[in-house]
XYZ file of C-alpha atoms in Angstrom:
721
model
C -26.241 -35.722 -14.864
C -28.944 -33.501 -16.341
C -28.920 -29.765 -15.868
C -31.823 -30.053 -13.426
C -29.926 -32.602 -11.349
C -26.813 -30.425 -11.514
C -28.812 -27.421 -10.290
C -30.244 -29.433 -7.391
C -26.766 -30.616 -6.420
C -25.418 -27.055 -6.692
C -28.128 -25.665 -4.380
C -27.363 -28.414 -1.856
C -23.694 -27.427 -1.772
C -24.705 -23.782 -1.327
C -26.882 -24.705 1.649
C -23.908 -26.352 3.361
C -21.658 -23.429 2.455
C -23.939 -20.825 4.053
C -24.881 -23.062 6.984
C -28.552 -23.515 6.037
C -29.658 -26.831 7.647
C -33.098 -26.565 6.040
C -31.530 -26.811 2.602
C -33.631 -23.923 1.349
C -30.747 -21.828 0.020
C -30.918 -21.139 -3.729
C -28.335 -19.765 -6.116
C -29.013 -16.513 -7.908
C -29.648 -16.970 -11.605
C -26.314 -15.396 -12.602
C -24.514 -17.526 -10.003
C -26.109 -20.630 -11.494
C -25.355 -19.467 -15.032
C -21.652 -19.109 -14.160
C -21.543 -22.507 -12.422
C -23.311 -24.154 -15.365
C -20.800 -22.626 -17.799
C -17.846 -23.830 -15.724
C -19.037 -27.327 -14.755
C -21.262 -28.461 -17.607
C -19.803 -26.479 -20.501
C -16.101 -26.203 -19.453
C -16.030 -22.538 -20.472
C -14.127 -19.464 -19.361
C -16.113 -16.803 -17.539
C -15.556 -13.275 -16.253
C -17.894 -12.250 -13.423
C -18.077 -8.550 -12.480
C -20.486 -8.265 -9.568
C -20.737 -6.054 -6.488
C -19.198 -7.033 -3.164
C -21.506 -9.357 -1.293
C -23.122 -10.752 -4.458
C -21.631 -14.197 -3.805
C -18.718 -14.652 -6.196
C -16.964 -17.039 -3.798
C -20.101 -19.207 -3.738
C -19.700 -19.673 -7.502
C -16.224 -21.143 -7.297
C -16.815 -23.195 -4.147
C -19.994 -24.763 -5.509
C -18.314 -25.357 -8.874
C -15.368 -26.948 -7.069
C -17.595 -29.391 -5.187
C -19.361 -30.419 -8.391
C -16.142 -30.780 -10.410
C -14.508 -32.864 -7.679
C -17.607 -35.051 -7.471
C -17.154 -35.737 -11.185
C -13.546 -36.792 -10.630
C -11.956 -33.510 -11.662
C -8.761 -32.092 -10.220
C -8.484 -29.472 -7.463
C -9.405 -25.837 -7.904
C -6.544 -23.349 -7.889
C -7.566 -19.892 -6.674
C -5.100 -17.056 -7.228
C -5.895 -14.311 -4.730
C -3.891 -11.399 -3.283
C -5.975 -11.359 -0.132
C -4.422 -13.116 2.856
C -7.291 -12.053 5.117
C -9.836 -13.372 2.649
C -7.862 -16.602 2.291
C -8.363 -17.292 5.976
C -12.074 -16.516 5.714
C -12.466 -18.710 2.659
C -10.672 -21.728 4.129
C -13.175 -21.650 6.995
C -16.143 -21.236 4.624
C -14.955 -24.108 2.440
C -14.707 -26.416 5.429
C -18.391 -25.807 6.211
C -19.254 -27.208 2.785
C -16.947 -30.192 3.196
C -14.364 -28.681 0.848
C -10.740 -29.206 1.889
C -8.869 -25.945 1.293
C -5.194 -25.087 1.825
C -3.089 -22.021 1.090
C 0.410 -21.223 -0.141
C 1.414 -17.652 0.652
C 4.101 -15.572 2.330
C 2.690 -16.095 5.832
C 2.827 -19.918 5.931
C 6.169 -20.858 4.378
C 6.699 -23.595 6.947
C 3.618 -25.429 5.590
C 4.468 -25.358 1.863
C 6.023 -28.823 1.607
C 3.137 -30.432 3.484
C 0.577 -28.612 1.337
C 2.288 -29.722 -1.876
C 2.322 -33.323 -0.623
C -1.393 -33.154 0.208
C -2.163 -31.763 -3.252
C -0.165 -34.550 -4.894
C -2.042 -37.132 -2.784
C -5.407 -35.763 -3.886
C -6.303 -34.622 -0.369
C -6.894 -30.976 -1.305
C -9.984 -29.666 -3.106
C -8.998 -25.990 -3.206
C -5.506 -24.503 -3.231
C -5.353 -20.753 -2.636
C -2.154 -19.206 -3.999
C -0.904 -15.634 -3.634
C 0.143 -14.031 -6.963
C 3.699 -13.522 -5.672
C 4.153 -17.316 -5.758
C 3.563 -17.316 -9.510
C 6.808 -15.428 -10.077
C 8.919 -17.447 -7.642
C 11.395 -19.477 -9.762
C 10.971 -22.752 -7.841
C 7.174 -22.462 -7.794
C 7.001 -21.316 -11.419
C 9.284 -24.047 -12.771
C 8.461 -27.008 -10.516
C 5.023 -26.522 -8.959
C 3.083 -24.442 -11.479
C 3.371 -26.934 -14.367
C 2.072 -29.735 -12.118
C -0.828 -27.582 -10.949
C -1.670 -26.542 -14.498
C -1.724 -30.178 -15.598
C -3.857 -31.376 -12.686
C -6.211 -28.493 -11.936
C -9.922 -28.904 -12.460
C -10.762 -25.178 -12.262
C -8.621 -22.047 -12.275
C -10.040 -19.042 -10.410
C -8.538 -15.569 -10.665
C -9.925 -13.587 -7.740
C -9.753 -9.767 -7.731
C -9.041 -9.984 -11.455
C -8.865 -6.193 -11.865
C -5.311 -6.541 -10.458
C -4.266 -7.882 -13.868
C -5.031 -4.575 -15.547
C -2.751 -1.582 -15.178
C -5.885 0.482 -15.848
C -7.234 -0.851 -12.539
C -6.671 0.724 -9.142
C -4.619 -2.145 -7.715
C -2.388 -3.364 -10.563
C -0.102 -6.227 -9.499
C 2.487 -7.381 -12.034
C 2.711 -10.865 -10.490
C -0.773 -11.481 -11.865
C 0.598 -11.248 -15.401
C 2.256 -14.633 -14.832
C -1.234 -16.127 -15.150
C -0.791 -15.938 -18.909
C 1.748 -18.759 -18.609
C -0.556 -20.909 -16.513
C -3.483 -20.298 -18.866
C -1.364 -21.350 -21.835
C -0.405 -24.579 -20.069
C -3.912 -25.582 -18.986
C -5.209 -28.727 -20.711
C -7.996 -28.212 -23.230
C -11.386 -27.862 -21.583
C -10.267 -26.749 -18.110
C -12.674 -23.987 -17.065
C -11.435 -20.584 -15.886
C -13.318 -18.124 -13.688
C -12.193 -14.510 -13.192
C -13.999 -12.398 -10.592
C -13.942 -8.789 -9.427
C -16.288 -6.370 -7.730
C -14.844 -3.165 -9.134
C -14.044 -2.780 -12.783
C -15.232 -0.170 -15.227
C -15.677 -0.980 -18.905
C -12.014 -0.333 -19.784
C -10.696 -2.605 -17.002
C -13.268 -5.299 -17.811
C -12.231 -5.362 -21.468
C -8.529 -5.433 -20.570
C -8.960 -8.300 -18.085
C -11.156 -10.257 -20.496
C -8.562 -9.865 -23.224
C -5.648 -10.921 -21.018
C -7.456 -13.967 -19.642
C -8.696 -15.106 -23.018
C -12.296 -14.301 -22.148
C -12.607 -11.344 -24.490
C -15.015 -10.803 -27.333
C -12.643 -12.611 -29.671
C -13.329 -15.904 -27.870
C -16.518 -17.734 -28.830
C -16.230 -19.809 -25.647
C -16.387 -16.845 -23.267
C -19.082 -15.824 -20.821
C -19.082 -12.329 -19.305
C -21.559 -11.713 -16.488
C -21.741 -8.116 -15.338
C -24.406 -7.029 -12.880
C -25.627 -3.748 -11.386
C -23.376 -2.374 -8.656
C -25.899 -0.735 -6.344
C -25.590 -1.649 -2.663
C -28.985 -0.982 -1.104
C -27.635 -1.219 2.442
C -25.093 1.594 2.020
C -25.860 5.203 2.948
C -23.120 7.418 1.531
C -22.136 10.799 2.905
C -19.351 13.401 2.903
C -18.382 15.692 5.763
C -16.285 18.730 4.817
C -14.418 19.690 8.001
C -11.954 22.593 8.327
C -8.791 20.708 9.260
C -7.275 17.522 10.628
C -8.046 18.453 14.229
C -11.754 18.814 13.435
C -11.754 15.454 11.660
C -10.118 13.692 14.604
C -12.456 15.454 17.036
C -15.460 14.430 14.948
C -14.387 10.794 15.182
C -13.908 11.063 18.929
C -17.364 12.617 19.379
C -19.345 10.510 16.909
C -17.656 7.120 16.613
C -20.070 5.502 19.071
C -23.028 6.797 17.029
C -21.979 4.709 14.036
C -23.722 1.322 13.826
C -21.953 -1.828 14.949
C -18.243 -2.067 14.292
C -16.380 -0.933 11.212
C -13.264 0.330 9.478
C -11.635 3.765 9.539
C -9.382 4.043 6.469
C -6.392 6.391 6.344
C -4.076 7.081 3.408
C -0.768 6.484 5.212
C 0.702 4.277 7.916
C 1.651 7.345 9.967
C -1.926 8.624 9.932
C -3.286 5.199 10.940
C -0.968 5.120 13.933
C -1.809 8.720 14.895
C -5.555 8.157 14.716
C -5.371 4.884 16.637
C -3.358 6.455 19.457
C -5.711 9.444 19.698
C -8.936 7.421 19.695
C -7.573 5.069 22.335
C -6.647 8.087 24.421
C -10.286 9.196 24.086
C -11.502 5.845 25.403
C -12.447 4.141 22.136
C -11.522 0.500 21.561
C -9.682 0.486 18.234
C -6.697 -1.281 16.649
C -4.428 -0.322 13.758
C -3.911 -2.443 10.631
C -1.256 -1.399 8.120
C 1.376 -2.831 5.821
C 3.826 -2.571 8.723
C 1.661 -4.565 11.125
C 3.146 -7.962 11.967
C 1.230 -10.917 10.553
C 0.254 -12.242 14.003
C -1.015 -8.797 15.015
C -2.981 -8.546 11.756
C -4.690 -11.839 12.445
C -5.519 -10.756 15.986
C -6.939 -7.450 14.722
C -9.096 -9.268 12.156
C -10.390 -11.670 14.793
C -11.151 -8.816 17.195
C -13.192 -7.012 14.547
C -14.992 -10.186 13.464
C -15.962 -10.809 17.092
C -16.881 -7.130 17.649
C -14.290 -6.806 20.387
C -13.191 -3.502 18.842
C -15.306 -0.639 17.564
C -13.069 -0.177 14.535
C -9.875 -1.095 12.777
C -7.933 2.001 11.736
C -6.463 0.706 8.502
C -4.591 1.567 5.353
C -5.382 -0.110 2.032
C -3.473 -3.138 3.389
C -6.908 -4.237 4.630
C -8.431 -3.154 1.309
C -10.309 -5.921 -0.450
C -9.511 -8.821 1.772
C -11.807 -8.659 4.763
C -15.065 -10.552 4.928
C -17.386 -9.420 7.746
C -21.019 -9.456 6.599
C -22.282 -7.340 9.522
C -19.695 -4.556 9.155
C -21.708 -1.488 10.116
C -19.644 1.419 8.794
C -16.665 2.540 6.749
C -15.162 5.988 7.361
C -12.369 7.405 5.201
C -10.126 9.923 6.926
C -8.707 11.203 3.670
C -9.864 10.512 0.144
C -8.525 7.639 -1.995
C -7.343 8.787 -5.416
C -9.769 6.613 -7.400
C -13.555 6.132 -7.315
C -12.981 2.457 -8.105
C -10.636 2.033 -5.137
C -13.076 3.949 -2.944
C -16.028 1.802 -3.993
C -13.964 -1.339 -3.408
C -13.198 -0.318 0.163
C -16.664 0.913 1.131
C -18.049 -2.309 -0.304
C -16.761 -4.147 2.746
C -19.667 -2.666 4.740
C -23.307 -3.693 4.846
C -23.050 -7.086 3.181
C -25.203 -8.861 5.743
C -27.117 -6.003 7.394
C -29.916 -3.763 6.173
C -28.101 -0.495 6.850
C -24.461 0.622 6.960
C -22.944 4.100 7.081
C -20.238 5.214 4.654
C -18.580 8.568 5.308
C -15.785 10.405 3.545
C -13.856 13.064 5.491
C -11.477 14.541 2.863
C -8.348 16.387 3.973
C -5.947 19.022 2.681
C -3.101 16.499 2.668
C -4.865 14.108 0.273
C -3.489 15.536 -2.955
C 0.117 15.552 -1.734
C -0.252 11.875 -0.869
C -1.785 11.166 -4.306
C 1.237 12.827 -5.936
C 3.633 10.736 -3.890
C 2.024 7.433 -4.877
C 1.775 8.582 -8.506
C 5.561 9.072 -8.459
C 5.922 5.292 -7.997
C 4.479 4.497 -11.445
C 6.355 2.542 -14.137
C 9.790 4.173 -14.560
C 10.823 6.316 -17.546
C 12.361 4.540 -20.525
C 15.954 5.579 -19.806
C 15.843 3.910 -16.378
C 14.339 0.741 -17.856
C 16.976 0.632 -20.612
C 19.731 1.189 -18.057
C 18.501 -1.821 -16.058
C 18.303 -4.028 -19.143
C 21.810 -2.957 -20.143
C 23.240 -3.775 -16.697
C 21.640 -7.227 -16.773
C 22.831 -7.870 -20.340
C 26.445 -7.075 -19.440
C 26.443 -9.234 -16.326
C 27.916 -12.732 -16.608
C 25.724 -14.030 -13.783
C 22.195 -13.490 -12.455
C 21.857 -10.320 -10.395
C 19.774 -10.278 -7.225
C 17.849 -7.171 -6.251
C 20.500 -6.129 -3.664
C 23.233 -6.591 -6.299
C 21.306 -4.781 -9.039
C 20.042 -1.881 -6.939
C 23.403 -0.047 -6.610
C 23.773 -0.072 -10.389
C 20.452 1.581 -11.263
C 18.624 4.617 -9.967
C 15.532 2.849 -8.660
C 14.424 1.922 -5.185
C 14.145 -1.769 -4.519
C 10.346 -2.021 -4.420
C 9.958 -0.049 -7.655
C 12.812 -1.973 -9.276
C 11.186 -5.297 -8.393
C 7.816 -4.227 -9.805
C 9.468 -3.094 -13.038
C 11.373 -6.387 -13.391
C 8.180 -8.393 -12.943
C 6.558 -6.475 -15.788
C 9.647 -6.992 -17.959
C 9.607 -10.692 -17.059
C 6.067 -11.103 -18.348
C 7.007 -9.082 -21.425
C 9.875 -11.529 -22.056
C 12.732 -9.033 -21.680
C 14.103 -10.512 -18.429
C 13.756 -13.797 -16.607
C 13.861 -14.561 -12.913
C 16.083 -17.530 -12.089
C 17.651 -18.963 -8.987
C 20.064 -16.324 -7.767
C 18.407 -13.310 -9.354
C 17.497 -11.841 -12.724
C 18.952 -12.236 -16.212
C 18.330 -10.454 -19.515
C 16.832 -12.663 -22.219
C 18.079 -10.620 -25.149
C 14.571 -10.569 -26.598
C 13.475 -7.329 -28.305
C 11.433 -5.086 -26.034
C 9.590 -1.855 -26.760
C 8.688 0.807 -24.194
C 4.941 1.339 -24.518
C 5.056 5.117 -24.189
C 1.494 5.608 -25.354
C 0.030 3.112 -22.874
C 1.947 4.498 -19.878
C 0.932 8.038 -20.810
C -2.690 6.945 -21.031
C -2.460 5.239 -17.650
C -1.049 8.435 -16.122
C -3.864 10.426 -17.747
C -6.386 7.942 -16.397
C -5.018 8.468 -12.891
C -5.471 12.227 -13.239
C -9.041 11.713 -14.414
C -9.765 9.467 -11.440
C -8.351 12.035 -9.026
C -10.610 14.705 -10.491
C -13.547 12.327 -10.122
C -12.823 12.010 -6.393
C -12.742 15.798 -6.063
C -16.080 15.901 -7.876
C -17.522 13.134 -5.685
C -16.719 15.124 -2.544
C -18.480 18.245 -3.843
C -21.336 16.867 -5.953
C -24.890 17.873 -5.096
C -26.248 14.856 -6.955
C -26.669 11.281 -5.807
C -23.378 9.904 -4.538
C -24.161 6.241 -5.217
C -25.235 7.066 -8.758
C -21.984 9.020 -9.196
C -19.860 6.030 -8.143
C -21.846 3.586 -10.240
C -21.420 5.758 -13.322
C -17.662 5.882 -12.660
C -17.763 2.089 -12.884
C -19.795 2.244 -16.121
C -22.869 0.734 -14.477
C -25.572 1.238 -17.095
C -28.340 0.846 -14.505
C -27.093 3.709 -12.295
C -29.917 5.793 -10.823
C -30.471 7.976 -7.724
C -30.312 5.836 -4.579
C -32.605 7.839 -2.313
C -30.349 7.106 0.666
C -27.192 9.257 0.475
C -26.815 12.627 2.162
C -27.757 14.407 -1.077
C -30.802 12.277 -1.872
C -32.011 12.346 1.741
C -31.090 14.590 4.651
C -27.545 14.343 6.051
C -27.555 11.934 8.976
C -24.593 13.397 10.843
C -23.822 16.890 12.043
C -20.386 18.354 11.418
C -20.367 19.767 14.964
C -17.543 18.834 17.319
C -17.271 19.480 21.035
C -14.736 22.049 22.302
C -13.228 19.361 24.544
C -12.622 16.947 21.678
C -11.285 19.717 19.434
C -8.822 20.938 22.064
C -7.722 17.376 22.696
C -7.235 16.711 18.977
C -5.277 19.926 18.510
C -3.071 18.964 21.412
C -2.464 15.512 19.965
C -1.735 16.750 16.439
C 0.237 19.723 17.700
C 2.519 17.571 19.824
C 5.841 17.866 18.026
C 8.566 15.302 17.807
C 9.404 12.168 15.845
C 12.447 9.984 16.488
C 14.898 9.743 13.599
C 16.550 6.334 13.542
C 20.249 6.502 12.602
C 21.749 4.409 9.832
C 23.799 1.555 11.293
C 24.659 -0.575 8.233
C 26.098 0.459 4.886
C 23.976 -0.699 1.935
C 25.128 -3.787 0.091
C 26.903 -3.580 -3.244
C 28.775 -0.289 -2.732
C 31.947 -1.804 -4.173
C 30.138 -2.057 -7.503
C 29.874 1.746 -7.598
C 33.437 2.369 -6.421
C 32.856 2.978 -2.713
C 34.893 0.936 -0.240
C 32.329 0.738 2.542
C 30.488 -2.348 3.731
C 28.954 -3.982 6.753
C 28.219 -2.183 10.006
C 29.044 1.505 10.307
C 31.667 1.731 13.078
C 30.170 2.945 16.370
C 32.653 5.831 16.406
C 31.357 7.060 13.027
C 27.609 6.701 13.578
C 25.051 9.371 14.322
C 22.960 8.977 17.452
C 19.188 8.711 17.323
C 17.844 12.108 16.298
C 14.607 14.050 16.292
C 12.326 15.665 13.700
C 9.501 18.098 14.202
C 7.147 15.864 12.192
C 6.581 13.528 9.251
C 5.441 14.985 5.951
C 2.743 12.293 5.868
C 1.386 13.263 9.306
C -2.055 14.806 9.437
C -0.786 17.128 12.183
C 2.586 18.804 11.644
C 2.772 17.289 8.180
C 0.101 19.720 6.989
C 2.147 22.652 8.319
C 5.474 21.417 6.957
C 4.535 20.191 3.476
C 4.134 23.688 1.916
C 7.662 24.560 3.114
C 9.145 21.725 1.028
C 7.385 22.120 -2.295
C 9.554 23.075 -5.293
C 7.784 26.442 -5.387
C 8.543 27.313 -1.751
C 10.848 30.313 -1.254
C 13.876 30.070 1.029
C 13.773 32.293 4.113
C 14.118 32.328 7.899
C 12.320 29.569 9.782
C 8.758 30.677 10.723
C 8.291 31.572 14.386
C 5.706 28.860 15.102
C 7.925 26.188 13.563
C 10.996 27.440 15.429
C 9.058 27.408 18.703
C 7.891 23.846 18.089
C 11.473 22.723 17.375
C 12.531 24.196 20.714
C 9.775 22.135 22.359
C 11.098 19.016 20.602
C 14.589 19.798 21.850
C 13.334 20.309 25.430
C 11.397 17.013 25.409
C 14.417 15.255 23.957
C 16.703 16.639 26.668
C 14.341 15.646 29.493
C 13.377 12.270 28.024
C 14.885 8.872 28.879
C 18.662 9.126 28.615
C 18.474 12.808 27.648
C 21.191 15.162 28.802
C 18.781 17.007 31.124
C 16.996 13.887 32.402
C 19.078 13.578 35.566
C 19.372 9.815 35.091
C 22.674 8.020 35.804
C 22.951 7.003 32.142
C 22.166 10.478 30.792
C 23.977 11.367 27.577
C 26.401 14.315 27.590
C 24.929 17.743 26.855
C 25.566 19.008 23.294
C 28.394 21.525 23.243
C 27.472 23.245 19.993
C 25.376 23.379 16.845
C 26.487 22.475 13.310
C 24.291 23.220 10.300
C 24.095 21.225 7.080
C 25.178 22.607 3.730
C 22.312 23.471 1.388
C 21.923 24.988 -2.064
C 18.127 25.143 -1.812
C 17.309 26.308 1.752
C 20.457 27.866 3.266
C 18.541 30.674 5.024
C 16.040 28.273 6.533
C 18.723 25.937 7.902
C 21.025 28.724 9.135
C 18.220 30.562 10.936
C 17.050 27.324 12.534
C 20.572 26.445 13.715
C 21.252 29.953 14.988
C 17.951 30.028 16.868
C 18.615 26.678 18.534
C 22.115 27.803 19.514
C 20.740 30.982 21.091
C 17.946 29.251 23.003
C 20.252 26.416 24.096
C 23.017 28.809 25.101
C 25.606 27.000 23.029
C 27.835 28.183 20.190
C 26.974 27.892 16.511
C 30.145 26.087 15.487
C 29.710 26.442 11.734
C 28.326 24.698 8.688
C 29.323 21.774 6.537
C 30.079 22.696 2.920
C 29.759 21.130 -0.495
C 32.942 20.502 -2.441
C 33.501 22.939 -5.333
C 31.726 21.800 -8.463
C 29.504 19.265 -6.717
C 26.099 18.952 -8.355
C 23.838 18.511 -5.332
C 20.719 19.277 -7.334
C 21.044 15.870 -8.981
C 21.916 13.777 -5.929
C 19.862 10.632 -6.418
C 16.974 9.974 -4.071
C 16.205 6.708 -5.829
C 18.005 4.178 -3.633
C 20.601 4.011 -0.888
C 23.609 2.935 -2.956
C 23.023 5.526 -5.672
C 22.552 8.250 -3.073
C 25.782 7.313 -1.318
C 27.656 7.267 -4.624
C 26.423 10.808 -5.316
C 27.240 11.974 -1.773
C 30.702 10.392 -1.663
C 33.248 13.218 -1.571
C 30.549 15.873 -1.881
C 30.344 17.010 1.764
C 33.403 18.717 3.206
C 34.447 20.108 6.573
C 35.742 23.718 6.415
C 38.967 24.245 8.417
C 37.275 26.653 10.836
C 34.616 24.050 11.660
C 37.291 21.396 12.242
C 39.061 23.748 14.656
C 35.800 24.563 16.453
C 35.011 20.865 16.873
C 38.457 20.216 18.333
C 37.980 23.026 20.869
C 34.376 22.058 21.737
C 35.161 18.572 23.024
C 31.724 16.975 23.116
C 28.652 15.937 21.111
C 27.051 18.350 18.657
C 23.570 18.945 17.298
C 23.493 18.547 13.514
C 20.700 20.717 12.090
C 19.108 20.093 8.676
C 15.798 20.861 7.035
C 14.678 17.411 5.889
C 15.631 13.754 5.770
C 14.273 11.047 3.513
C 16.785 8.218 3.326
C 18.996 9.208 6.276
C 22.187 8.887 4.243
C 23.063 12.584 4.119
C 22.881 12.666 7.917
C 24.940 9.461 8.098
C 27.691 10.807 5.833
C 27.742 14.153 7.660
C 27.935 12.382 11.037
C 30.853 10.274 9.787
C 32.730 13.434 8.807
C 32.022 15.148 12.134
C 32.899 12.098 14.240
C 36.177 11.641 12.367
C 36.954 15.323 12.994
C 36.616 14.861 16.751
C 32.928 15.249 17.602
C 32.173 12.881 20.481
C 28.643 12.381 19.198
C 26.273 13.706 16.519
C 22.608 14.273 17.329
C 20.585 15.049 14.170
C 17.744 17.549 14.487
C 15.599 18.168 11.380
C 12.298 19.775 10.576
C 10.743 16.982 8.540
C 10.947 13.270 7.813
C 9.535 11.685 4.677
C 7.217 8.786 5.493
């Protein structure tokens, strides 16, 4: 087939893909150039083009042409479950049979594998997590590598730890690339990569400058439909009120991004209360509810999804009319990726950033989850090397000071580096030499700081906002857009109505968060010398408790966060905070099952207050406990203590088992408190400043229950999360 005939066939596939019955659809020149390189020249290509440019058209058209020539199926590695669903539907329009293997369809995996083996699948979409699954890696991946006609790496910036969404599972692609037969084309695509990320991805995929067979297509990143703007509002209440007043003025339906799950849930509840039709979409949303939310937005049955980055890259709605960020992402690349969801199929879409005071604290929290220090990595490697059997994550976690999610990410990186290997039953050390890349991790951390400063600068710049973002992505064609609020006049007032502001203040000022008690001991405690396992006995458990707020809240979180910084001075609880805690206590007492509810199943009234031991905030906790005792007209029974010589400053916050090991034997019950509990004869309020894991409260409750307390009701100022 000549190139002209190939081009004609490619345009015909495109017409079916986009639903053009006239057959008049034509590929862009760069789209055709990529398809030609893949199909006719069997080359590797890296395509960096803006969202909406048509990267998926490249691999679907190439797939149809390769299959027509007798080639094997296309394997697309993509982290985007939402986009997978969109793409399966798009492929079907072009007569391309597409299936997926990901975490949400485990019951279909065997059938999908059988269909692939029978030649009944043209496109197989695989989530990157599958690449590191031992069974998939050892049994399925080699077969796919041998049979595939085209390998596509979607959202390829995830390969680079310079990128905003690094995913270590993607590093497993190196293995698949090495096992591909000679001449199998490879396509890597992304919409957001600056020069550093592009070079890193190209190098890792074998499409770098050192390869004569490589094609890199990088286009301008301007989005002519997007009108960018920033609204600087005084506080969280003003931002919520602005949304309530102006949401209906925004075109069509869209996305409201928040930085945390808690904020997404807060904003959703408030906007619904104000009469707006919105749904939340976060990493904690059940898969069925996610699908329903996506379908509702696609069909314009909701005005907006209030979402975290869980929605991020993976949503394809060409007529999305707006994207609003309630809080600033920490990276211009991440920000551009998210706003790029809007305006793909309409002439005009609004993009607004409403930065908040809490943004930087949230940035610091996520930065703390970076690759661990060398001593923690070496400790993990040493534990694995000394083990005579593979160690699962639950078995390994008690032996190292890392939380499970961070531990798993680290192990995946070490797996790709050859230092560990994932096998059936867990992880093993390979014994291969491994060096901690101190310089690279330091540079990555520095890059993050630079990106954060860029987002501060974006919010305050008086220049063109689109040009600013394009320059952050090293777009050489960046120029003033003429559309943003700095190039043209701002399109939205920062005014909010008194009614909406009062309502927002009431919503954000409403104190009270339930604190779920720990009911099961963590697994593997025997490995650290603690003889506890299984369910915590009912007679040793804490009851459900209450907190004034979450530190990630945009309401009370903003008031509480300064009290818990390392620089904060200890002192009596502030009057406004103390008053709010009393309100929480009153609502708790009158709520369902509360001791003042009057219901037949009401819990007994607390008979006293016990305060937690503290080396960092003793005045704060004592004043809070004393105030509650006075208002509640109950005695302050005393305080728990720390055993002499206990080093509470270094109690691990890394994971549950390590924290329990550090707490074991640390908390003690003074004799006078034991006597007071025996005399009191009822449940007690346990007052503390802060809870993150819940294990300090659990261990304290166990002590108090064993000493005779009929119940322990935790009451704290703040909850992490």
